[in-house]
Amino acid sequence: MTTGAGDHSIVTRGLTKRFRGGQVAVDDLHLSVPRGSVFGFLGPNGSGKTTTIRMLLGLVTPTGGAWELLGAPMPGGIPAALPRVGALVEGPAFYPYLSGEANLRRYDAADPAADPRTASRRIALALERVGLSAAARKRYRAYSLGMRQRLAIAAALLGPRELLVLDEPTNGLDPQGTREVRALVKEIAADGTTVFVSSHLLAEVEQMCTHLGVMRTGRLVAQGSLAELRELNAGETAVVRVETPDTAEAASVLAGLGLAGVRTGDGEAGAELGAVAPERITAALVAAGVAVRGLAVRRPSLEDVFVGLTGEGFDVDG
Amino acid sequence: MSTVDGTGIVTEAEPAGKGATAGSGPAAVPERSSGGAGLRAVPGGLSAGAREQAPASRPPGALRAWWRLLGSEAGLTFRRPRNLAVLAVLAAIPVLIGVVMRLFAEPLAAGAADGPGNGGAIFAQVAGNGLFLTFAALSLLVQLMLPVAVAVVAGDAVAGEAGAGTLRYLLTAPAGRTRLLAVKYGNAVLFCLAAVSVIAVSALVIGLALFPAGPITLLSGTTISFAEGLLRIGLVVLYVTAGMAALAAVALALSTLTEAAIGAIAATVVAVIVTQVLSVVPQLSWLHPYLLPQWWNGFDGVLRDPVATAEMGQGLLVFAAYTAIFGSIAWARFTGKDITS
Amino acid sequence: MSEQQQRGTREPARGSRVVRWGVPIAAVAVVAGAIGAGPVIAAVQGDPVLPERTAERLLADALKAAESGPEPMSGTVLQTASLGIPALPQLSGTGGTSPAALLTGSHELKVWYGGENRFRLAMPGRMSETDLIVNGDQAWLWESDSSTATRIKGSVKAENAPGNATPHPGALPTATTPQQIAEEVLRRADADTAVGVSSSEKVAGRDAYQLTLAPRDASSLVKEVKLALDGETFVPLRVQVYARSAAEPAFEIGFTSVSFTPPAPENFTFTPPPGATVKEQSLDELVEKADTEAQARQEKGERLADGLKTVGEGWTTVAVMPFSEQDLRGQVPGQGAGRQGQGGQEDASGAAADALLEAATPVSGPWGSGKVVRTKLVSALLTDDGRLLVGAVTPEKLVEVAGR
């Protein structure tokens, strides 16, 4: 959009953070976040996601490597790039004795690129966007957990943003709130804003993201579009499973359709799906008079990919 | 979330965990929050809407942005209940001194006069001239109370924001580290001026209410008019503010070293007390000219005839030296610090 | 992120860190440089700005200038003493204005001199000030602590000029302008002294000559006495006494700022402020009072003086007089007795004597035994047979003299 870094909002080259004592929080990170994407930054707690985000935003200085934000080489480009970046880092933090509106005004004042003349309008708009207009004049102290999270998102939306960095945006939200955040992210992305969202929950990321990066103990183990990542275990094919009392007949139908790996079990039969369309299997089973109680196609999921990559599941709070 | 809207339930794919059924691929189901008080789609979207304004309104001047941030800092400092309480205490002490002296004027004055060289005389003068309450109150409060008040604000400046986590949002705004630190220091100086002025004004009001007013006798025995006395109070306020501003630089430097505001505040107060102790040990007299608190009382030069400009000038140089050294330490530390809170 | 992860610091960009911390280091260097600038600059630009003068010539010029009397001037005099006297309870008070207080720490005195019979001395204290203003036949002593103005009647003689004027012996230092002490030193410059001169000194921002007088006798505790004279007016600007035992002067008195423009006439006028206690004393009375105050001490002193004799001459003169511990108890407090009687002084003086004796080291010789108190510049030997030996010499010398 602006400078020559072309089509990436975030690019890191060998970004490394080694803390005193030798502990490596982030190791040789090569991240590429395409413009306009919703990039899910996935990894268990403690895998270096937050340190990475802090480095990207110039809060923590890397011990090695380089990075660019919105085409500007960092950290020199902080004054140019950060006003176009909205950020939510490690949960909300506000002044408890100020109202929500006054809190946003405070952060807006910190941005030298923000125009004070439009501040009131932008603040009202951001509050409206997250549904806090009614609570704008309430003290932050009196906000519920969810309201605080929403106010933090509002702070990230104070200006025209080209990149939104959201660190665990649904932390502490109830299911309804989680859904709303997801909807908001999609809406923002629809405007062309790049969204970089970190999470330790695969389910969450999978539902709103177009691209993924996966962290494991400080290393980026995979990144790419969802489709690309799925292909990582292209070797594993989809499996069809038929629930039926007539397991033998079902198995022979499946074999008759040319499916490989046909097997039978207790009250079910299964096979590798291959190139056969599931509806053909259904039709064939019915035509053969097999009593079908249920039919499921299990495709290789991202979960499998990630478990393979990271050695652990993602819905488990680490 | 404050509201959970019953109608807002959205049919949703089973979370991609335990084996999704056919066809329910990830990211397949677009969802829409259906109203309620939740996050809402604003027509046009914010990014787009705000972007329209961007070209129309030119980015504000850098200077104006500095002032805006300073205004925000000052608003924060002077609206914070704790700081207002500190100012209220500072204002109450001259009132207390004045009332006590009014009630027990004779014995106290006589008792105070017994301690030569300890500023006792200045208290003795209050009974004769209300204007002297200002000098008396400042000479008393400048020893500890005022430094504590300054430490509370300046020690909190960076550490408090770091501890609350607000520092990371200010820096990603991006406030700019040097700019933020400079504004924080400017704000601390502003608070110093406010604190000193509060004491001076409170003492002036109560002094004039309880005691006679008139020409002032200086320490040198010369008499000056009431109006000139007011002018000299103004000079005293500025001098003491400069002394407190130097302390604020020390507190700010300490504030960049920790994320616990109370630690920075306590360290500053302890430093003040230790130097106060050192400055009464005669064996360390060679050290005394380098100690900051030693110069705070230098405002008595205003009460001499001629005004002891040389001594007060030296005091201001000491303040400037402290400000430069500790200000640059604060800067070096803060600009290189990893913000991990 | 876990806590311990966040604790870390950056070891990255080492260079930029060095640059950053270079700023405060530079600030410290600049400040330290500014503090030491005077001596450093003087040392660097060591070229003598003043024409060379031999010691004799300089002494002559100085004495001539002293004879014709000082020019109108004003300035601030700082006196610093580090005599190495055992800490005495009575002496270590801060900010006191008694002469005893001058023995320790540093003290500031402001001087305005407008010509003969027109001068003002001010001793600033913390939130207090003591002033002596002499203008022709008018003389005022102002003490802000007690808000007292004392009018001193009777003409003040020329010889009572600056330092000599001590109408209130308790409140003002007795012996302390550079002029006065310089005269004393100049008289001493004789055969047993090595005299040196330099023309590149800088005192209170003025180019100055410096005379260095060093005793030739090794048993003297005095290493050297330095006397700085203004390059133009030959007014003594600074006197420093160095002891053999220390690199810093044991005693120093000098101008920290000085101006030879005549001071404003307002400095020499004084009207008692309203509300102040006004006393009147004629100079004669005052002298008399001071005399009677001194009388008590003198009486004791007379007995001592009767037996007083000196051994040796020049730098290593030793005074010998009959004295006992009892006398000591009566003598020490005398220094502070000038002020209005304050309760507890007697006790305090006893304590001071005890402290003094406690700090003493016992010595003995063929003549008997005694106790020696040694300071940087003066040693005193109190023998058990009731003699007191005092001199600016090593204790060994005193012991030797005691045996004679």
Coordinates of C-alpha atoms in Angstrom, one line a residue, chain A residues 17-20 23 25 46 48 50-51 61-63, chain C residues 1-2 4-13 17:
Chain A
K17 CA 15.3 -13.0 21.6
R18 CA 17.7 -14.5 24.0
F19 CA 17.1 -13.4 27.6
R20 CA 19.8 -12.9 30.1
Q23 CA 17.1 -18.7 27.8
A25 CA 12.4 -17.1 24.0
G46 CA 5.0 -20.0 26.7
G48 CA 7.2 -17.2 22.5
T50 CA 3.9 -12.7 23.2
T51 CA 7.6 -12.0 23.1
T61 CA 14.6 -5.4 21.6
P62 CA 15.5 -8.5 19.7
T63 CA 19.0 -9.9 20.3
Chain C
M1 CA 5.4 -15.1 29.0
S2 CA 6.9 -16.3 32.2
Q4 CA 11.9 -15.0 34.4
Q5 CA 11.8 -14.7 30.6
Q6 CA 10.8 -11.1 30.9
R7 CA 13.5 -10.1 33.4
G8 CA 16.2 -10.3 30.9
T9 CA 17.9 -7.4 29.3
R10 CA 19.1 -6.9 25.9
E11 CA 22.5 -7.9 25.0
P12 CA 21.9 -7.1 21.4
A13 CA 23.0 -4.0 19.7
R17 CA 23.8 0.5 24.4

